[in-house]
Amino acid sequence: MRILVTNDDGVRAPGIAALARALANEHDVTVVAPAVEQSGVGHGFTFLTPLMSKRVDAELGFGSMRAYAVSGTPVDCVKLGCYHLGEDCPDFVFSGINCGANLGTDVLYSGTASAALEAAMLGIPAVAVSCESFTPSHYDSAAQYALELLHYLLEHPMPPLTMINLNVPDLPYDQIRGLMPARLAHRRYDNRYDTRVDPRGGHYFWLNDTVAVNKGGDTGEDTDERWEHQGFATITPVGIDLTRFDALAAMRTHPRFAESLRVRDALTADSDEV
């Protein structure tokens, strides 16, 4: 099977090497990843400037795997990997292994998760893989869970426009308590910035590195954050559709929108008759 591997930590990050090599034991792997770290870029992509790519598999000792460094975001890498740099469109996309967990609403900020979401938007099954620690010692554990999850997903495919978010504790494989399906937590951040003065007297701001406080968030029962902190690897199906259908249904019962809905129903009826 053809697998595209990308990340947001950069093509030289140890996590992507561990994941790609583990997958390459059974599959045809191509690596397409940012030339430099792109953490926190979310679903951004490049369209105002050109993208550059460089073949780096020999430089990185990737053996028979093809590897490319791209001067763009993780989403750029998925687009190029699917349509230009790979020999064929991949059958599966893996993004990771990320340094640091991507739990809960972190998926909205994460370049790792966004790369997998982009693949899902393109109709390709995808998994985002993250390790709890920012200085992991057990990439092998996360890679093993990624392989096991791949085997499961090949037999039990996700619905269209859905990717899997996988978070793995930084522990030896035999010390992880299992693989727990869980919903996304709602993580809120302190968002405090250090205010500093540059040599010319201008002010600049630098996000404090102790930002996660979860004040007012939801990290309770059945969330990925709770179970990952209890020593489980967690998996969450994440979809593209962000619509709140409960709020939409309430709007459709309000008199403010009655006329528009009446016109909609009339147009639908006319269309059905044609």
mmCIF file of C-alpha atoms in Angstrom:
data_model
loop_
_atom_site.group_PDB
_atom_site.id
_atom_site.type_symbol
_atom_site.label_atom_id
_atom_site.label_comp_id
_atom_site.label_asym_id
_atom_site.label_seq_id
_atom_site.Cartn_x
_atom_site.Cartn_y
_atom_site.Cartn_z
ATOM 1 C CA MET A 1 0.000 0.000 0.000
ATOM 2 C CA ARG A 2 1.183 3.550 -0.783
ATOM 3 C CA ILE A 3 1.459 5.748 2.324
ATOM 4 C CA LEU A 4 2.321 9.440 2.484
ATOM 5 C CA VAL A 5 3.951 10.573 5.739
ATOM 6 C CA THR A 6 4.141 14.226 6.766
ATOM 7 C CA ASN A 7 4.341 16.293 9.965
ATOM 8 C CA ASP A 8 4.608 19.849 11.294
ATOM 9 C CA ASP A 9 7.904 19.462 13.194
ATOM 10 C CA GLY A 10 9.919 19.404 9.980
ATOM 11 C CA VAL A 11 11.353 16.729 7.725
ATOM 12 C CA ARG A 12 14.430 16.288 9.965
ATOM 13 C CA ALA A 13 12.431 15.658 13.149
ATOM 14 C CA PRO A 14 13.063 12.271 14.794
ATOM 15 C CA GLY A 15 9.339 11.575 15.092
ATOM 16 C CA ILE A 16 8.696 11.469 11.351
ATOM 17 C CA ALA A 17 11.705 9.208 10.834
ATOM 18 C CA ALA A 18 10.425 6.756 13.468
ATOM 19 C CA LEU A 19 6.932 6.696 11.954
ATOM 20 C CA ALA A 20 8.093 6.414 8.337
ATOM 21 C CA ARG A 21 10.529 3.590 9.072
ATOM 22 C CA ALA A 22 7.919 1.632 11.021
ATOM 23 C CA LEU A 23 5.391 1.926 8.191
ATOM 24 C CA ALA A 24 8.018 1.149 5.534
ATOM 25 C CA ASN A 25 8.455 -2.355 6.978
ATOM 26 C CA GLU A 26 5.141 -3.285 5.372
ATOM 27 C CA HIS A 27 4.303 -0.517 2.879
ATOM 28 C CA ASP A 28 5.594 1.817 0.163
ATOM 29 C CA VAL A 29 6.286 5.074 2.017
ATOM 30 C CA THR A 30 6.940 8.554 0.684
ATOM 31 C CA VAL A 31 7.828 11.381 3.070
ATOM 32 C CA VAL A 32 6.819 14.944 2.187
ATOM 33 C CA ALA A 33 7.291 17.337 5.100
ATOM 34 C CA PRO A 34 8.084 20.988 5.853
ATOM 35 C CA ALA A 35 11.693 22.038 5.483
ATOM 36 C CA VAL A 36 11.451 23.845 8.854
ATOM 37 C CA GLU A 37 9.159 23.507 11.855
ATOM 38 C CA GLN A 38 5.568 24.596 11.255
ATOM 39 C CA SER A 39 3.971 23.898 14.643
ATOM 40 C CA GLY A 40 0.748 25.781 15.318
ATOM 41 C CA VAL A 41 0.064 26.815 11.724
ATOM 42 C CA GLY A 42 -3.303 25.047 11.691
ATOM 43 C CA HIS A 43 -4.840 24.551 8.257
ATOM 44 C CA GLY A 44 -2.905 27.320 6.539
ATOM 45 C CA PHE A 45 -1.558 26.805 3.037
ATOM 46 C CA THR A 46 0.620 28.777 0.641
ATOM 47 C CA PHE A 47 -0.790 30.614 -2.377
ATOM 48 C CA LEU A 48 0.821 34.073 -2.406
ATOM 49 C CA THR A 49 4.367 32.770 -2.936
ATOM 50 C CA PRO A 50 5.845 29.772 -4.786
ATOM 51 C CA LEU A 51 6.671 26.526 -3.038
ATOM 52 C CA MET A 52 10.098 24.917 -3.298
ATOM 53 C CA SER A 53 10.886 21.231 -2.788
ATOM 54 C CA LYS A 54 14.143 19.335 -2.347
ATOM 55 C CA ARG A 55 14.799 15.590 -2.397
ATOM 56 C CA VAL A 56 16.431 14.686 0.946
ATOM 57 C CA ASP A 57 16.112 10.895 1.396
ATOM 58 C CA ALA A 58 19.830 10.225 0.846
ATOM 59 C CA GLU A 59 20.791 13.097 3.149
ATOM 60 C CA LEU A 60 18.554 11.743 5.928
ATOM 61 C CA GLY A 61 19.443 8.084 5.458
ATOM 62 C CA PHE A 62 15.915 7.037 4.526
ATOM 63 C CA GLY A 63 17.088 4.157 2.348
ATOM 64 C CA SER A 64 14.589 3.218 -0.351
ATOM 65 C CA MET A 65 11.990 5.726 0.859
ATOM 66 C CA ARG A 66 11.558 8.931 -1.124
ATOM 67 C CA ALA A 67 11.675 12.039 1.063
ATOM 68 C CA TYR A 68 11.102 15.680 0.154
ATOM 69 C CA ALA A 69 11.542 18.894 2.113
ATOM 70 C CA VAL A 70 8.947 21.546 1.182
ATOM 71 C CA SER A 71 9.106 25.274 1.888
ATOM 72 C CA GLY A 72 5.536 25.385 3.130
ATOM 73 C CA THR A 73 2.977 24.161 5.635
ATOM 74 C CA PRO A 74 1.837 20.615 6.447
ATOM 75 C CA VAL A 75 -1.263 21.172 4.304
ATOM 76 C CA ASP A 76 0.987 22.217 1.402
ATOM 77 C CA CYS A 77 2.922 18.994 1.895
ATOM 78 C CA VAL A 78 -0.207 16.849 1.675
ATOM 79 C CA LYS A 79 -1.365 18.622 -1.491
ATOM 80 C CA LEU A 80 2.043 18.230 -3.165
ATOM 81 C CA GLY A 81 2.529 14.686 -1.879
ATOM 82 C CA CYS A 82 -0.817 13.582 -3.254
ATOM 83 C CA TYR A 83 -0.641 15.222 -6.671
ATOM 84 C CA HIS A 84 2.946 16.054 -7.590
ATOM 85 C CA LEU A 85 5.796 14.523 -5.572
ATOM 86 C CA GLY A 86 4.553 10.967 -5.103
ATOM 87 C CA GLU A 87 4.566 8.431 -7.906
ATOM 88 C CA ASP A 88 0.824 7.878 -7.363
ATOM 89 C CA CYS A 89 -1.848 9.307 -5.102
ATOM 90 C CA PRO A 90 -1.407 7.596 -1.711
ATOM 91 C CA ASP A 91 -3.839 5.093 -0.262
ATOM 92 C CA PHE A 92 -3.313 6.452 3.237
ATOM 93 C CA VAL A 93 -1.776 9.505 4.937
ATOM 94 C CA PHE A 94 -0.053 9.615 8.337
ATOM 95 C CA SER A 95 0.960 12.867 10.008
ATOM 96 C CA GLY A 96 3.469 12.793 12.878
ATOM 97 C CA ILE A 97 4.856 11.667 15.196
ATOM 98 C CA ASN A 98 4.352 15.091 16.785
ATOM 99 C CA CYS A 99 6.373 16.227 19.793
ATOM 100 C CA GLY A 100 3.672 17.017 22.347
ATOM 101 C CA ALA A 101 0.072 15.880 22.548
ATOM 102 C CA ASN A 102 -2.663 17.291 20.316
ATOM 103 C CA LEU A 103 -5.621 16.805 22.620
ATOM 104 C CA GLY A 104 -9.084 18.290 22.429
ATOM 105 C CA THR A 105 -9.462 21.591 20.653
ATOM 106 C CA ASP A 106 -5.714 21.640 20.005
ATOM 107 C CA VAL A 107 -6.644 20.003 16.691
ATOM 108 C CA LEU A 108 -7.804 23.447 15.499
ATOM 109 C CA TYR A 109 -4.290 24.871 15.957
ATOM 110 C CA SER A 110 -2.224 21.811 15.096
ATOM 111 C CA GLY A 111 -0.390 21.508 11.811
ATOM 112 C CA THR A 112 -0.128 17.778 12.508
ATOM 113 C CA ALA A 113 -3.894 17.357 12.770
ATOM 114 C CA SER A 114 -4.551 19.753 9.872
ATOM 115 C CA ALA A 115 -2.414 17.680 7.524
ATOM 116 C CA ALA A 116 -4.570 14.634 8.299
ATOM 117 C CA LEU A 117 -7.749 16.696 7.915
ATOM 118 C CA GLU A 118 -6.553 17.901 4.511
ATOM 119 C CA ALA A 119 -6.048 14.305 3.419
ATOM 120 C CA ALA A 120 -9.572 13.472 4.603
ATOM 121 C CA MET A 121 -10.904 16.414 2.578
ATOM 122 C CA LEU A 122 -9.158 14.901 -0.452
ATOM 123 C CA GLY A 123 -10.897 11.572 0.184
ATOM 124 C CA ILE A 124 -7.847 9.784 1.601
ATOM 125 C CA PRO A 125 -7.945 7.957 4.966
ATOM 126 C CA ALA A 126 -5.635 9.661 7.433
ATOM 127 C CA VAL A 127 -4.277 9.548 10.986
ATOM 128 C CA ALA A 128 -2.583 12.291 13.017
ATOM 129 C CA VAL A 129 -0.118 10.816 15.545
ATOM 130 C CA SER A 130 1.175 12.714 18.581
ATOM 131 C CA CYS A 131 3.329 11.786 21.576
ATOM 132 C CA GLU A 132 2.570 13.290 24.982
ATOM 133 C CA SER A 133 6.077 14.617 25.686
ATOM 134 C CA PHE A 134 7.793 17.585 24.033
ATOM 135 C CA THR A 135 11.041 15.599 24.404
ATOM 136 C CA PRO A 136 9.870 12.033 23.698
ATOM 137 C CA SER A 137 11.862 8.969 24.657
ATOM 138 C CA HIS A 138 9.436 6.409 23.194
ATOM 139 C CA TYR A 139 8.651 7.219 19.582
ATOM 140 C CA ASP A 140 8.623 3.465 19.063
ATOM 141 C CA SER A 141 5.486 3.137 21.209
ATOM 142 C CA ALA A 142 3.623 5.758 19.189
ATOM 143 C CA ALA A 143 4.782 4.138 15.933
ATOM 144 C CA GLN A 144 3.560 0.726 17.108
ATOM 145 C CA TYR A 145 0.127 2.120 17.962
ATOM 146 C CA ALA A 146 0.023 3.811 14.548
ATOM 147 C CA LEU A 147 0.686 0.458 12.856
ATOM 148 C CA GLU A 148 -1.984 -1.298 14.911
ATOM 149 C CA LEU A 149 -4.473 1.461 14.154
ATOM 150 C CA LEU A 150 -3.731 1.173 10.442
ATOM 151 C CA HIS A 151 -4.593 -2.523 10.526
ATOM 152 C CA TYR A 152 -7.877 -1.721 12.290
ATOM 153 C CA LEU A 153 -8.808 1.066 9.852
ATOM 154 C CA LEU A 154 -8.173 -1.105 6.819
ATOM 155 C CA GLU A 155 -10.862 -3.464 8.103
ATOM 156 C CA HIS A 156 -13.115 -0.754 9.599
ATOM 157 C CA PRO A 157 -12.873 2.382 7.414
ATOM 158 C CA MET A 158 -14.015 5.717 8.777
ATOM 159 C CA PRO A 159 -16.883 7.654 7.153
ATOM 160 C CA PRO A 160 -15.943 10.131 4.396
ATOM 161 C CA LEU A 161 -14.326 13.424 5.487
ATOM 162 C CA THR A 162 -13.096 11.889 8.753
ATOM 163 C CA MET A 163 -9.593 11.465 10.123
ATOM 164 C CA ILE A 164 -8.366 9.808 13.324
ATOM 165 C CA ASN A 165 -6.524 11.791 16.002
ATOM 166 C CA LEU A 166 -4.164 9.472 17.927
ATOM 167 C CA ASN A 167 -2.356 10.552 21.106
ATOM 168 C CA VAL A 168 0.117 8.220 22.815
ATOM 169 C CA PRO A 169 1.752 8.590 26.262
ATOM 170 C CA ASP A 170 5.535 8.771 26.245
ATOM 171 C CA LEU A 171 5.932 5.382 27.894
ATOM 172 C CA PRO A 172 7.322 1.979 26.952
ATOM 173 C CA TYR A 173 4.719 0.100 24.917
ATOM 174 C CA ASP A 174 4.032 -2.487 27.639
ATOM 175 C CA GLN A 175 3.327 0.263 30.196
ATOM 176 C CA ILE A 176 0.564 1.933 28.156
ATOM 177 C CA ARG A 177 -2.821 0.797 29.453
ATOM 178 C CA GLY A 178 -4.486 0.331 26.056
ATOM 179 C CA LEU A 179 -6.153 2.217 23.229
ATOM 180 C CA MET A 180 -9.173 4.251 24.347
ATOM 181 C CA PRO A 181 -11.791 5.746 21.987
ATOM 182 C CA ALA A 182 -12.682 9.156 23.440
ATOM 183 C CA ARG A 183 -14.240 12.474 22.531
ATOM 184 C CA LEU A 184 -12.235 15.676 22.183
ATOM 185 C CA ALA A 185 -11.762 17.720 25.317
ATOM 186 C CA HIS A 186 -12.388 21.469 25.320
ATOM 187 C CA ARG A 187 -9.046 22.987 26.251
ATOM 188 C CA ARG A 188 -8.905 26.674 27.137
ATOM 189 C CA TYR A 189 -5.636 28.536 27.333
ATOM 190 C CA ASP A 190 -4.318 31.259 29.571
ATOM 191 C CA ASN A 191 -2.944 33.121 26.519
ATOM 192 C CA ARG A 192 -0.598 35.348 28.483
ATOM 193 C CA TYR A 193 2.151 37.055 26.525
ATOM 194 C CA ASP A 194 5.410 38.449 27.792
ATOM 195 C CA THR A 195 5.681 42.074 26.720
ATOM 196 C CA ARG A 196 9.199 43.098 25.761
ATOM 197 C CA VAL A 197 11.014 46.042 24.207
ATOM 198 C CA ASP A 198 13.278 45.681 21.185
ATOM 199 C CA PRO A 199 16.578 47.623 20.807
ATOM 200 C CA ARG A 200 14.755 50.407 18.931
ATOM 201 C CA GLY A 201 12.155 50.949 21.607
ATOM 202 C CA GLY A 202 9.305 49.057 19.954
ATOM 203 C CA HIS A 203 7.140 46.619 21.875
ATOM 204 C CA TYR A 204 6.783 42.989 20.947
ATOM 205 C CA PHE A 205 4.936 40.051 22.481
ATOM 206 C CA TRP A 206 5.998 36.464 23.086
ATOM 207 C CA LEU A 207 3.507 33.782 24.121
ATOM 208 C CA ASN A 208 4.327 32.450 27.561
ATOM 209 C CA ASP A 209 5.381 28.803 27.531
ATOM 210 C CA THR A 210 3.090 27.918 30.463
ATOM 211 C CA VAL A 211 -0.142 28.452 28.569
ATOM 212 C CA ALA A 212 -2.326 25.394 29.163
ATOM 213 C CA VAL A 213 -4.482 25.937 32.239
ATOM 214 C CA ASN A 214 -7.836 24.582 31.015
ATOM 215 C CA LYS A 215 -9.663 27.249 33.005
ATOM 216 C CA GLY A 216 -13.327 26.971 32.079
ATOM 217 C CA GLY A 217 -12.681 24.135 29.648
ATOM 218 C CA ASP A 218 -14.124 20.634 29.514
ATOM 219 C CA THR A 219 -11.551 17.945 30.237
ATOM 220 C CA GLY A 220 -13.868 15.663 32.172
ATOM 221 C CA GLU A 221 -15.555 12.335 31.674
ATOM 222 C CA ASP A 222 -14.782 10.412 28.481
ATOM 223 C CA THR A 223 -12.419 13.025 27.007
ATOM 224 C CA ASP A 224 -9.154 12.287 25.270
ATOM 225 C CA GLU A 225 -7.281 14.469 27.747
ATOM 226 C CA ARG A 226 -8.566 12.584 30.784
ATOM 227 C CA TRP A 227 -7.768 9.128 29.452
ATOM 228 C CA GLU A 228 -4.401 10.077 27.994
ATOM 229 C CA HIS A 229 -3.399 11.399 31.421
ATOM 230 C CA GLN A 230 -4.541 8.062 32.872
ATOM 231 C CA GLY A 231 -1.956 6.278 30.750
ATOM 232 C CA PHE A 232 -4.053 5.281 27.730
ATOM 233 C CA ALA A 233 -3.385 5.995 24.080
ATOM 234 C CA THR A 234 -6.511 7.748 22.793
ATOM 235 C CA ILE A 235 -8.233 7.843 19.417
ATOM 236 C CA THR A 236 -10.887 10.303 18.278
ATOM 237 C CA PRO A 237 -12.635 10.400 14.882
ATOM 238 C CA VAL A 238 -12.538 14.040 13.739
ATOM 239 C CA GLY A 239 -14.780 15.306 10.944
ATOM 240 C CA ILE A 240 -14.704 18.293 8.621
ATOM 241 C CA ASP A 241 -18.278 19.509 9.200
ATOM 242 C CA LEU A 242 -18.205 22.094 12.020
ATOM 243 C CA THR A 243 -21.931 22.824 11.857
ATOM 244 C CA ARG A 244 -23.793 22.916 15.194
ATOM 245 C CA PHE A 245 -26.974 21.195 14.099
ATOM 246 C CA ASP A 246 -28.754 21.858 17.406
ATOM 247 C CA ALA A 247 -28.314 25.609 16.940
ATOM 248 C CA LEU A 248 -29.290 25.351 13.270
ATOM 249 C CA ALA A 249 -32.491 23.509 14.152
ATOM 250 C CA ALA A 250 -33.388 26.181 16.727
ATOM 251 C CA MET A 251 -32.847 28.953 14.156
ATOM 252 C CA ARG A 252 -35.212 27.233 11.730
ATOM 253 C CA THR A 253 -38.048 27.445 14.269
ATOM 254 C CA HIS A 254 -37.680 31.211 14.809
ATOM 255 C CA PRO A 255 -40.086 33.635 13.078
ATOM 256 C CA ARG A 256 -37.132 35.763 11.923
ATOM 257 C CA PHE A 257 -36.288 33.140 9.309
ATOM 258 C CA ALA A 258 -39.795 31.923 8.422
ATOM 259 C CA GLU A 259 -40.045 33.734 5.087
ATOM 260 C CA SER A 260 -36.656 32.527 3.879
ATOM 261 C CA LEU A 261 -37.552 28.969 4.826
ATOM 262 C CA ARG A 262 -40.891 29.278 3.028
ATOM 263 C CA VAL A 263 -39.079 30.374 -0.155
ATOM 264 C CA ARG A 264 -36.567 27.561 0.271
ATOM 265 C CA ASP A 265 -39.343 24.982 0.544
ATOM 266 C CA ALA A 266 -41.069 26.394 -2.536
ATOM 267 C CA LEU A 267 -37.832 26.271 -4.557
ATOM 268 C CA THR A 268 -37.194 22.715 -3.394
ATOM 269 C CA ALA A 269 -40.689 21.655 -4.404
ATOM 270 C CA ASP A 270 -40.274 23.249 -7.841
ATOM 271 C CA SER A 271 -36.945 21.506 -8.288
ATOM 272 C CA ASP A 272 -38.413 18.137 -7.346
ATOM 273 C CA GLU A 273 -41.166 18.540 -9.933
ATOM 274 C CA VAL A 274 -38.742 19.176 -12.799
#
